[in-house]
Coordinates of C-alpha atoms in Angstrom, one line a residue:
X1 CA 64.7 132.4 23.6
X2 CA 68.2 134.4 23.5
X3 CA 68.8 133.3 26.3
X4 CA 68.5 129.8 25.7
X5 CA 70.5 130.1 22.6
X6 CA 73.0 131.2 24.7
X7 CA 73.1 128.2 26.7
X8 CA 72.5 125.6 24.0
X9 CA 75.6 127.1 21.8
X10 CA 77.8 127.1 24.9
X11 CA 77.6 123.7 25.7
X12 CA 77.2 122.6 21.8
X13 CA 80.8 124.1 21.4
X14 CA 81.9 122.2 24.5
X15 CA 81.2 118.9 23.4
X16 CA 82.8 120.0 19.5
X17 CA 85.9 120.5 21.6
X18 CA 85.9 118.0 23.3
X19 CA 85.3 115.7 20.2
X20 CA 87.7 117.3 18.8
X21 CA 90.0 117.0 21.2
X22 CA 89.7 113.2 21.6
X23 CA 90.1 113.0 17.8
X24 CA 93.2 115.4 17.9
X25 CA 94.5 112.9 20.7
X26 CA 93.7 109.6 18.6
X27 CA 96.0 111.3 15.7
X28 CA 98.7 111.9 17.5
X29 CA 98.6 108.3 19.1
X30 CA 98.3 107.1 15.6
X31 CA 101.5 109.4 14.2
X32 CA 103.8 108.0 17.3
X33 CA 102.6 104.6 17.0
X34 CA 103.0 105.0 13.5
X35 CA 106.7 106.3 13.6
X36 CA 107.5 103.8 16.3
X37 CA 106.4 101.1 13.7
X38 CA 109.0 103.2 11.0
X39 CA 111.6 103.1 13.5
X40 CA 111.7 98.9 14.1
X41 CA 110.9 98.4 10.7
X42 CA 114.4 100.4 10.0
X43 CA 115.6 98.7 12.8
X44 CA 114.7 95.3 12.0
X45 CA 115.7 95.9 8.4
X46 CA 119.5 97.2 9.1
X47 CA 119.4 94.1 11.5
X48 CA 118.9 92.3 8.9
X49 CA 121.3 93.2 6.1
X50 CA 123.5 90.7 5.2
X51 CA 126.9 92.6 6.3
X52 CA 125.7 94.2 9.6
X53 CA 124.2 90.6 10.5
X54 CA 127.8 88.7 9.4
X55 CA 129.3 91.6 11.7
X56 CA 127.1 91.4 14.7
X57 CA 127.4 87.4 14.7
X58 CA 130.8 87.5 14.5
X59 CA 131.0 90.2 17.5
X60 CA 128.7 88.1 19.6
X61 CA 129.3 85.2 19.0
X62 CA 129.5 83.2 22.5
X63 CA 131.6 80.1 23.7
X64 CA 128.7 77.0 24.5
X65 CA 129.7 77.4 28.5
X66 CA 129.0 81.1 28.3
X67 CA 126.0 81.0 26.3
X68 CA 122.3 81.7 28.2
X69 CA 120.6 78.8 29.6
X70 CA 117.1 79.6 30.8
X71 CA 117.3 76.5 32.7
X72 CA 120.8 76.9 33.8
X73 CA 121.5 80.4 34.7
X74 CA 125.3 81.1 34.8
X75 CA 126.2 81.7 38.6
X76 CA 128.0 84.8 39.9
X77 CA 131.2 83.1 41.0
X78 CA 133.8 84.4 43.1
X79 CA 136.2 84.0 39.7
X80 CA 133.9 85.7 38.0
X81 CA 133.9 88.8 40.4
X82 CA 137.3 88.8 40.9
X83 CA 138.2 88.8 36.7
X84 CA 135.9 92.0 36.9
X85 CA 138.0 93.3 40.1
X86 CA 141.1 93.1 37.4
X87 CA 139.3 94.3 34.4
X88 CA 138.5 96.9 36.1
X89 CA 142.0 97.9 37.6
X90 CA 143.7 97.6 34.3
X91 CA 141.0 99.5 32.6
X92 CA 140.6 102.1 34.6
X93 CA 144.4 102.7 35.1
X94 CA 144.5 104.1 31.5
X95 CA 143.3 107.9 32.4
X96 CA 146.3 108.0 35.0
X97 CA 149.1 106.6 33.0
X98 CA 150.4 109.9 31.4
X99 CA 150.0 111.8 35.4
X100 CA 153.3 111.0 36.6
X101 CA 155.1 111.4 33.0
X102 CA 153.9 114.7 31.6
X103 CA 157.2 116.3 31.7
X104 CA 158.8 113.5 29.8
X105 CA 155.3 113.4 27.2
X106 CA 156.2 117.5 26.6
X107 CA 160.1 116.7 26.2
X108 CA 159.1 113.8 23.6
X109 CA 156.9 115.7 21.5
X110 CA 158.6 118.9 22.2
X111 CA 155.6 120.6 23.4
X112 CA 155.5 122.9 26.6
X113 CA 154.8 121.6 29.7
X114 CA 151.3 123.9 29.4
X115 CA 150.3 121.6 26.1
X116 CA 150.7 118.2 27.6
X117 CA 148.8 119.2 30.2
X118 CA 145.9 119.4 28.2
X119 CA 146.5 114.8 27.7
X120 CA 144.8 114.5 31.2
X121 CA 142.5 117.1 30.5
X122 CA 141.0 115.5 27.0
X123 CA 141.1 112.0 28.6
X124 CA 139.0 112.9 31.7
X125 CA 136.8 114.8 29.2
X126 CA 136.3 111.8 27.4
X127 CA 135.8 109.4 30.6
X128 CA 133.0 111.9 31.0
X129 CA 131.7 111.6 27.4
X130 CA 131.9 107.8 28.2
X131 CA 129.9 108.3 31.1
X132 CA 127.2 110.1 30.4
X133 CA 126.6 108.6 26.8
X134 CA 127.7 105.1 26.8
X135 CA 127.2 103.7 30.0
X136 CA 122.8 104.1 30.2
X137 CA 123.3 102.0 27.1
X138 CA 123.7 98.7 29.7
X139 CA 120.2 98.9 30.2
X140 CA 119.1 97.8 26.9
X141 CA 122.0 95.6 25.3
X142 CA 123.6 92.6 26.4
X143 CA 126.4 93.3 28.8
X144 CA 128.5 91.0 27.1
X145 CA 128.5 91.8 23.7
X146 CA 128.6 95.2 24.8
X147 CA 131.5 95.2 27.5
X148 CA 133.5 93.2 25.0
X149 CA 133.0 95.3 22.0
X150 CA 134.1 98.6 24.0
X151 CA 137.2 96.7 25.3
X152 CA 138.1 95.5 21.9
X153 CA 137.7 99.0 20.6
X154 CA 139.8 100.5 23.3
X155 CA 143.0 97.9 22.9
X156 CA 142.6 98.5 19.3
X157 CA 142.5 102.1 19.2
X158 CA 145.4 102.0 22.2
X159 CA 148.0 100.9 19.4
X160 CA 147.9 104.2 18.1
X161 CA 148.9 105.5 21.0
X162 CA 152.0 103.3 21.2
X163 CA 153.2 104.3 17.9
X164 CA 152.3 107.9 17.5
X165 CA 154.9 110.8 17.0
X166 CA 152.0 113.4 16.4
X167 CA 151.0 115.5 19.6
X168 CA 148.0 116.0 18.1
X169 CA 147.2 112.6 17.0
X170 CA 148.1 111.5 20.4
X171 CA 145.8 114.1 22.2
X172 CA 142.8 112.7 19.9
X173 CA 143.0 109.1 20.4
X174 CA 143.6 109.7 24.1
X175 CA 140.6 111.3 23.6
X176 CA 138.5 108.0 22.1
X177 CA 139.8 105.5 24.5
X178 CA 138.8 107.8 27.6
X179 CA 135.2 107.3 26.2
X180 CA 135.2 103.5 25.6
X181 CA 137.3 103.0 28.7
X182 CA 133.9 103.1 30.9
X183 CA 133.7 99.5 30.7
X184 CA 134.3 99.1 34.9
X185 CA 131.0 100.9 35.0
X186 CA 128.9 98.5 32.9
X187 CA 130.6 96.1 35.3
X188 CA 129.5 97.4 38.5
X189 CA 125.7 97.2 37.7
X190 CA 126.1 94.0 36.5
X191 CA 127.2 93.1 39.9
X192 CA 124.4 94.4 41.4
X193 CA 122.3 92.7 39.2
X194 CA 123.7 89.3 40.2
X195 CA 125.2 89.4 43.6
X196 CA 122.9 88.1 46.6
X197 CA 121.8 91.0 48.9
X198 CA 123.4 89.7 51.6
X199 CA 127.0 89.8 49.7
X200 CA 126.3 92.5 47.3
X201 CA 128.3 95.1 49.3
X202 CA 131.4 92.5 49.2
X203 CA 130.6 91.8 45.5
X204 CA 130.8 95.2 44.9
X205 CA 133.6 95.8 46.9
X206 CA 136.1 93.9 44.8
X207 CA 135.2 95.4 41.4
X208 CA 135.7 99.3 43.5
X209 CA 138.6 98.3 45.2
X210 CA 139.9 97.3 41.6
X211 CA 139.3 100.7 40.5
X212 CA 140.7 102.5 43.3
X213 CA 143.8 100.3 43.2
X214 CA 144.2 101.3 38.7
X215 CA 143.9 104.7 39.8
X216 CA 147.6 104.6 42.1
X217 CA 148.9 101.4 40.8
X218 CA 149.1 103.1 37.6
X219 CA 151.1 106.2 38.7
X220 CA 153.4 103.6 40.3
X221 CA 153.8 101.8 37.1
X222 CA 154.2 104.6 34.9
X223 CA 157.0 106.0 37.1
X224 CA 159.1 103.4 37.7
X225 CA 158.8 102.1 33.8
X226 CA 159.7 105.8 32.2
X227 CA 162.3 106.3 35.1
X228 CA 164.3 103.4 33.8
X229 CA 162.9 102.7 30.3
X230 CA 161.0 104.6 27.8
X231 CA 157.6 106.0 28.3
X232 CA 156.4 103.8 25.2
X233 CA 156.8 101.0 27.7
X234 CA 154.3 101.7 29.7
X235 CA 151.8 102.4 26.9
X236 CA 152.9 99.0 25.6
X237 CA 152.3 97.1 29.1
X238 CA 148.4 98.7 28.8
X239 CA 148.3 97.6 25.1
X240 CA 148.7 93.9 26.1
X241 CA 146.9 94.1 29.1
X242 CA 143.9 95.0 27.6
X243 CA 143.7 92.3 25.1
X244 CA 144.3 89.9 27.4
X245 CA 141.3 91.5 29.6
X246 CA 139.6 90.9 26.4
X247 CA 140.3 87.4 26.0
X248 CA 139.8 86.5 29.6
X249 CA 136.1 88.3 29.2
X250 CA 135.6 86.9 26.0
X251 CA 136.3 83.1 27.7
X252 CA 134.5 83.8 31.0
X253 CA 132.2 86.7 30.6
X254 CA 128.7 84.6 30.7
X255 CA 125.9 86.3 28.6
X256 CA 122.8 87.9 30.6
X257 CA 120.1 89.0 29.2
X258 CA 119.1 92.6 28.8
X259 CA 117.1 93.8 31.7
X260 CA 115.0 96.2 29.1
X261 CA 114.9 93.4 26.0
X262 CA 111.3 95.4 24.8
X263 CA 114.2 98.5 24.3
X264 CA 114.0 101.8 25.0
X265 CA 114.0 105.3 23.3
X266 CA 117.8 106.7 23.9
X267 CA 116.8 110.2 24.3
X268 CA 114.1 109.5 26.8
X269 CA 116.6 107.7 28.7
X270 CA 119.0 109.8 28.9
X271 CA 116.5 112.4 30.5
X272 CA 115.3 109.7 32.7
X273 CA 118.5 110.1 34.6
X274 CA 117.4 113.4 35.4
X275 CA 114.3 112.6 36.2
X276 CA 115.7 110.1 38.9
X277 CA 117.6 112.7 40.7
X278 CA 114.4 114.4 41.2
X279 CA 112.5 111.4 42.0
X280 CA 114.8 109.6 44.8
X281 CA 116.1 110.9 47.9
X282 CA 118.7 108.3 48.4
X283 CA 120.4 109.1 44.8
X284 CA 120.6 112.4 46.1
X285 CA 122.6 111.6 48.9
X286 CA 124.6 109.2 47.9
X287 CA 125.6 111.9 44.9
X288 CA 126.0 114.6 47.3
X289 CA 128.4 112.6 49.5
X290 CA 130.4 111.1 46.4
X291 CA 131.0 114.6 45.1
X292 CA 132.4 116.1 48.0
X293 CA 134.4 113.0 49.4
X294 CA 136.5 112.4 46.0
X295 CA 137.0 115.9 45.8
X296 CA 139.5 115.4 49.4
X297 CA 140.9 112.0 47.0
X298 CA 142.4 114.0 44.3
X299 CA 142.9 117.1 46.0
X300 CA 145.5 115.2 48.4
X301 CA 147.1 112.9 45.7
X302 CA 147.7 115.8 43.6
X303 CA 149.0 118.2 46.2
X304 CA 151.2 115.3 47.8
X305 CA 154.0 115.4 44.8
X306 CA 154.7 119.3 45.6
X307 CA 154.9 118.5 49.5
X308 CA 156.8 116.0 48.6
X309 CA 159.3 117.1 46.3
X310 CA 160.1 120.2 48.2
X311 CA 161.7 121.1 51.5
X312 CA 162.3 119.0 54.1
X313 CA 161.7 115.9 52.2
X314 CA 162.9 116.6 48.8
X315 CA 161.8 113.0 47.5
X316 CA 162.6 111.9 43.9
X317 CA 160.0 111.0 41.8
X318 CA 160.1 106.8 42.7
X319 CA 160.0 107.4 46.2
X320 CA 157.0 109.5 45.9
X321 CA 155.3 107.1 43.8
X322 CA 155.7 104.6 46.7
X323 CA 153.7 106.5 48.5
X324 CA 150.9 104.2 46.2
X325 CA 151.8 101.5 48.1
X326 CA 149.6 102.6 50.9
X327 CA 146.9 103.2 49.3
X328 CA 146.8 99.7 47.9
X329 CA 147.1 98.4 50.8
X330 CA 143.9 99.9 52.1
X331 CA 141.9 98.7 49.0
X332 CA 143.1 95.0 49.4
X333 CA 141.6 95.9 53.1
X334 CA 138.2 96.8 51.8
X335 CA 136.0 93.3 50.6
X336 CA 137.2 92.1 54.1
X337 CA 135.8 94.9 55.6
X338 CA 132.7 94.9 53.5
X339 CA 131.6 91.3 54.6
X340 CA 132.3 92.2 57.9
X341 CA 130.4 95.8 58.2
X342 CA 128.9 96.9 55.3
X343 CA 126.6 93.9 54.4
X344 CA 125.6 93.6 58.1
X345 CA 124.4 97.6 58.9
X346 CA 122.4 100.3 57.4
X347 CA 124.5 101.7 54.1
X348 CA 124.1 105.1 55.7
X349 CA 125.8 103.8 58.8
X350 CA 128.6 102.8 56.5
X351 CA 129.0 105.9 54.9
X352 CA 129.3 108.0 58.2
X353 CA 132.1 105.8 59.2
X354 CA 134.3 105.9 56.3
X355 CA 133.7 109.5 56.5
X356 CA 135.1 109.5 60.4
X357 CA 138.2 107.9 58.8
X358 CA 138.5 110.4 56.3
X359 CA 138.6 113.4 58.4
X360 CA 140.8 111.9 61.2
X361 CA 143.2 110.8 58.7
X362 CA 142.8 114.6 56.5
X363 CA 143.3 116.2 60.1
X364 CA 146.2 114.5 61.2
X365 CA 148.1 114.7 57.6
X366 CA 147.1 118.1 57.2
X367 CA 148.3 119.3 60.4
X368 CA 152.0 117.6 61.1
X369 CA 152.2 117.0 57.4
X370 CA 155.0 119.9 57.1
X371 CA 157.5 118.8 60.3
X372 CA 156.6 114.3 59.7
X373 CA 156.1 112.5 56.9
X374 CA 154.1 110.1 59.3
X375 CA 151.2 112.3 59.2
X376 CA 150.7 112.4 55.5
X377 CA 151.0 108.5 55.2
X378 CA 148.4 108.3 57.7
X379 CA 146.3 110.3 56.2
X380 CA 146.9 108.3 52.5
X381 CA 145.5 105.0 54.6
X382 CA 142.5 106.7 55.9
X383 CA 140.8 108.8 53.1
X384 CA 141.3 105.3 50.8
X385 CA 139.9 103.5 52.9
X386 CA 137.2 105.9 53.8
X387 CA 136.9 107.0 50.4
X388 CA 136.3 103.3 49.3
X389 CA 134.0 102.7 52.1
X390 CA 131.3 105.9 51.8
X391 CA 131.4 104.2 48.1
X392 CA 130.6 100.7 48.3
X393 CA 127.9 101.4 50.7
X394 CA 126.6 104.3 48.3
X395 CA 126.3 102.0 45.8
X396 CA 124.7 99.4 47.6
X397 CA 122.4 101.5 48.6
X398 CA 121.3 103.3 45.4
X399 CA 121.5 99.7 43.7
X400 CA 118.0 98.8 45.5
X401 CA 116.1 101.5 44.0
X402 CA 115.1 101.1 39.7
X403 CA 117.0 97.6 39.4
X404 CA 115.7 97.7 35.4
X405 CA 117.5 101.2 35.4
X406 CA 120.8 100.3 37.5
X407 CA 123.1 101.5 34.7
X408 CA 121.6 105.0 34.9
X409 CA 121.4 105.2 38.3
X410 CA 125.1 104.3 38.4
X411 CA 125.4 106.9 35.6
X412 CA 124.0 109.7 37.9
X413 CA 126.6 108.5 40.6
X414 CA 129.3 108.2 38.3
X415 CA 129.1 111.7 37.2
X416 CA 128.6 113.7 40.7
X417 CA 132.2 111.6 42.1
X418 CA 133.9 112.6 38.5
X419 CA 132.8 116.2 38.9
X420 CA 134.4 115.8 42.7
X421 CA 137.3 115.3 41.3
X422 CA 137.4 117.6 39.2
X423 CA 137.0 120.1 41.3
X424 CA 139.2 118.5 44.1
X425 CA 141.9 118.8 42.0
X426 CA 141.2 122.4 40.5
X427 CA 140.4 123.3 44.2
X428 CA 143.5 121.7 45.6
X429 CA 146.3 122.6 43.7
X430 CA 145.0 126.5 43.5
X431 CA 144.8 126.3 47.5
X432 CA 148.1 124.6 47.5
X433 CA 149.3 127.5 45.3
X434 CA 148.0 130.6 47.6
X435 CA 148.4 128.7 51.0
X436 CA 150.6 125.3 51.2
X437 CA 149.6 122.2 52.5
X438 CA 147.5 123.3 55.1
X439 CA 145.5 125.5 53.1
X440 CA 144.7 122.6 50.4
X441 CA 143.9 120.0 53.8
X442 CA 141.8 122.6 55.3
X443 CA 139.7 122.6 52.7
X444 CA 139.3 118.8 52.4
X445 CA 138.2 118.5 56.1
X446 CA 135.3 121.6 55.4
X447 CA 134.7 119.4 52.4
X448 CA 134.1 116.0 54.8
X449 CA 132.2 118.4 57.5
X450 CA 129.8 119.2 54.7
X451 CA 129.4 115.4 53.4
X452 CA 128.9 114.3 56.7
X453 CA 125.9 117.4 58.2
X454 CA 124.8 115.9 54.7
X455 CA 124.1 112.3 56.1
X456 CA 122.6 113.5 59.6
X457 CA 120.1 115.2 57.5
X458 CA 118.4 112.1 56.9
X459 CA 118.3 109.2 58.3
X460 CA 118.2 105.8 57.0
X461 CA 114.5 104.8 57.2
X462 CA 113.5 108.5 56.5
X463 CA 111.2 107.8 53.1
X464 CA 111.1 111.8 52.5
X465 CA 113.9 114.3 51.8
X466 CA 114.5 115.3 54.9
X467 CA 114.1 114.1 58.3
X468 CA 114.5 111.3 60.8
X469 CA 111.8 109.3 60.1
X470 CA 112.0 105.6 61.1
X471 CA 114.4 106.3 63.7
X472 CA 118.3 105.5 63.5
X473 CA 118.4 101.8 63.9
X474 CA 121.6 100.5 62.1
X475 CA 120.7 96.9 61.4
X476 CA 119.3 95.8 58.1
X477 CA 115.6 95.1 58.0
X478 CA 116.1 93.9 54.3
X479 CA 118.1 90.5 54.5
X480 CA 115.1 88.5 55.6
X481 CA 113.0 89.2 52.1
X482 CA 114.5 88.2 48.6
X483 CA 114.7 90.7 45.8
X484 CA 114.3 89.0 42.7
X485 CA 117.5 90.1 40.5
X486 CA 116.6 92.3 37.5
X487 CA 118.4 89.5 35.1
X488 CA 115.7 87.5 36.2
X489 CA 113.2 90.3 35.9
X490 CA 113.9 90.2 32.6
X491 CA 114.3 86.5 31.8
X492 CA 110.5 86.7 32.9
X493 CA 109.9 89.6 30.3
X494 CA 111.2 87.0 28.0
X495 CA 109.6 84.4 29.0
X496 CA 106.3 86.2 28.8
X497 CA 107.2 87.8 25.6
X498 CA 107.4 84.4 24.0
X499 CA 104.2 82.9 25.3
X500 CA 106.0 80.6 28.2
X501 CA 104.4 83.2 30.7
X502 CA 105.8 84.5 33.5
X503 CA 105.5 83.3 37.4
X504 CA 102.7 85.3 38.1
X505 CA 100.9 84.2 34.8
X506 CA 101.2 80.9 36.0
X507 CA 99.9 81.6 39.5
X508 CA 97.0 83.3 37.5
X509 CA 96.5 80.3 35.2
X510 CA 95.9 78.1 38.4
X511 CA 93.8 80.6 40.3
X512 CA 91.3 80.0 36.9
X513 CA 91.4 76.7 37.0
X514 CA 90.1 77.0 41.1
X515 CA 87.2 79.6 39.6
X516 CA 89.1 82.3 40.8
X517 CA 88.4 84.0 37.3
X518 CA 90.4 86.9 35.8
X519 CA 90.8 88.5 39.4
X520 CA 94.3 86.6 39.5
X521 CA 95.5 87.9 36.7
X522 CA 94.5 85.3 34.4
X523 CA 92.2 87.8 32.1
X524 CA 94.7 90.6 31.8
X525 CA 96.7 91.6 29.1
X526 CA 100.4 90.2 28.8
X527 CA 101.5 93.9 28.8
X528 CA 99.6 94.0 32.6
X529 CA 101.6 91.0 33.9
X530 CA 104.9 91.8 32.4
X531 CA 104.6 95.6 34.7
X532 CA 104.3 93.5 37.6

């Protein structure tokens, strides 16, 4: 009879828990759904207050031609592309204005040499900030309102830059405008988004070569402009361009709709982009590769001006910003080369030969960089056009995987390529320092030798981490299938969301009327449809 107590209370106390349990786990789906209720309650009420609505009309308000037409889907045009090509130069091209003009900056605000060094240093900070915080936010508004608000804010703000005579002041709203100046990559996903998949890689193409070609053009600008005017002019060229950039969007920029329009919990989405890393191979990769490639970009860029400047060439500061020139005329090279290669092969393939190119032209310019100034200007041709290469085709590749989550994967990319830099040029110029040219270019080609036993460790087809699955065939086995955009992913969201129902719930509707029954789909929750 003990014994059977025993057994009985045992298995009494199991199923208590296990009540108990289940009614434990019913609360606490209660309490979240009950705060997520709170939160668009808040939400819908802030929405709805008089001044924040009179302020978010006025903001997003959109000309009839631009405006969202189920129906009549705005196309991706080729003007459309190329106005985000220039947005992006001139946008981008703020972070390197002060590069060339530091000296003069210290001398204006009669600083050391030491302190104005830091105007770089806070901007790329906040590019980072920009990054990392701003940019995942593309996958729940509207890219238009959104793009346009961050370039308004950043023109705006810019003026205070103009006008300044505090150091200080100066270093904190270079600060700001490094973090809404991330408006390029909002752009880029976009693109993605809305280019075909058999021109995506040319799509994509002339919004990167755009923000390759602000990153030299303005050095060039900024040196010529303080050389024979006043460094205020060149912060006064930006100041205009970027309102006009805003005007041009504001007239052009078509308005898609969100690819997330149910929303999404910030804090959950910023640790999905960690979550990714984990989860994809191919993000991996393609971060891997960014990192170390635009490491050998800044490194050589920076440690150029010291070659440069000193014996046997002993270049002024114009001449050496020529050197720009090359590079630009690389990136004009690129969309033509992107149609021609990239669009047509594996991305993988792709990245292997801009990688080639990199560390022929690193070789050669590191090796007879001291005794010809031939070898260096090779070398400027090569690792821009490999650099912009191994990135279009990276992107085109990591573009494929989460479309409803191409901001964050573009995030995740964006960051490993800025912490590259970083470290190229912290790498670089403390090489340069201890060992001259050849030291800082030695470097660089371990650097490319890494990124590229980094590619042969998996090929293109390989599903896993590592591997050769699939074998090494270079052509695209994708261009035969259609990928349905995510814009029009979530146009169907909407669609469903409203009660017009989606393709699929039409295609269920019709299998019911054939007796097909809720097998097709017809029988399922909206909630079920919409996840398909």
């Amino acid at each position: 009879m003990e014994i059977a107590e025993d057994v009985n209370g045992p298995k009494f106390d199991a199923k208590v828990g296990s009540e108990q349990n289940s009614n434990d786990r019913q609360d606490a789906n209660e309490s979240a759904s009950s705060r997520s209720s709170d939160e668009k309650r808040y939400l819908a009420k802030l929405r709805n207050h008089k001044y924040a609505k009179a302020c978010w009309d006025f903001v997003t308000w959109t000309p009839r031609r631009c405006r969202w037409d189920p129906e009549a889907p705005p196309k991706f045009s080729l003007g459309l592309n190329l106005l985000f090509g220039f947005a992006g130069t001139f946008t981008v091209a703020n972070l390197y204005y002060n590069h060339p003009i530091l000296n003069v900056l210290a001398r204006d605000f009669n600083v050391t040499d030491e302190r104005a060094s830091l105007i770089p240093t806070v901007m790329q900070a906040g590019y980072a900030a920009g990054l990392l915080f701003l940019c995942p936010l593309g996958d729940i508004f509207r890219r238009r309102a959104f793009v346009l608000i961050l370039v308004f804010c950043t023109a705006t703000i810019w003026l205070g830059l103009c006008v300044t005579k505090s150091f200080s002041v100066f270093l904190a709203l270079s600060f700001i405008t490094a973090v809404t100046t991330v408006t390029p990559q909002l752009m880029l996903p976009l693109v993605g988004d809305l280019a075909p998949l058999h021109k995506r890689a040319t799509a994509l193409s002339i919004v990167v070569s755009g923000l390759l070609l602000g990153m030299l053009i303005a050095r060039l600008l900024s040196g010529i402009l303080t050389q024979y005017t006043s460094w205020r002019s060149i912060y006064w060229f930006s100041f205009g361009v970027q309102y006009l950039i805003f005007f041009l969007l504001f007239l052009f920029m078509p308005d898609y709709p969100s690819t997330n329009p149910g929303g999404l919990n910030y804090f959950s989405m910023l640790f999905s982009i960690l979550k990714m890393v984990f989860k994809h191979p191919v993000l991996v990769q393609a971060c891997t590769v960014g990192f170390l490639v635009s490491s050998t970009f800044t490194s050589y860029w920076t440690t150029l001006t010291f070659l440069l400047s000193s014996p046997p060439y002993s270049y002024n500061s114009v001449t050496i910003g020529l050197f720009a020139l090359i590079g630009i005329g690389a990136m004009c090279f690129g969309p033509f080369y992107s149609k021609a290669i990239i669009d047509r092969f594996v991305p993988l393939f792709s990245v292997i030969l801009g990688l080639i190119y990199c560390i022929i032209g690193v070789i050669i310019g590191t090796y007879s960089g001291k005794r010809t100034v031939a070898g260096p200007i090779i070398q400027a041709f090569a690792i821009d056009l490999g650099l912009q290469t191994s990135q279009i085709a990276n992107r085109s590749a990591i573009y494929t995987i989460e479309p409803k989550a191409r901001n964050r994967v573009n995030t995740a990319y964006m960051v490993s390529v800025f912490c590259g830099q970083l470290m190229g040029t912290a790498v670089g110029n403390k090489l340069y320092a201890k060992g001259g040219w050849i030291a800082s270019g030695s470097a660089s080609v371990g650097f490319i030798g890494m990124a590229l036993l980094c590619c042969f460790a998996r090929a293109p087809w390989e599903p896993g981490w590592l591997g050769w699955g699939g074998g090494w065939g270079i052509r695209r086995r994708d261009l035969g299938t259609r990928q349905e955009p995510a814009v029009e992913q979530a146009l169907d969201e909407l669609s469903a969301e409203s009660g017009q129902g989606t393709i699929e719930g039409e295609k269920a509707g019709e299998g019911e009327k054939s007796g097909s029954g809720a097998e097709d789909g017809a029988g399922q929750p909206m909630s079920h449809i919409q996840s398909r």
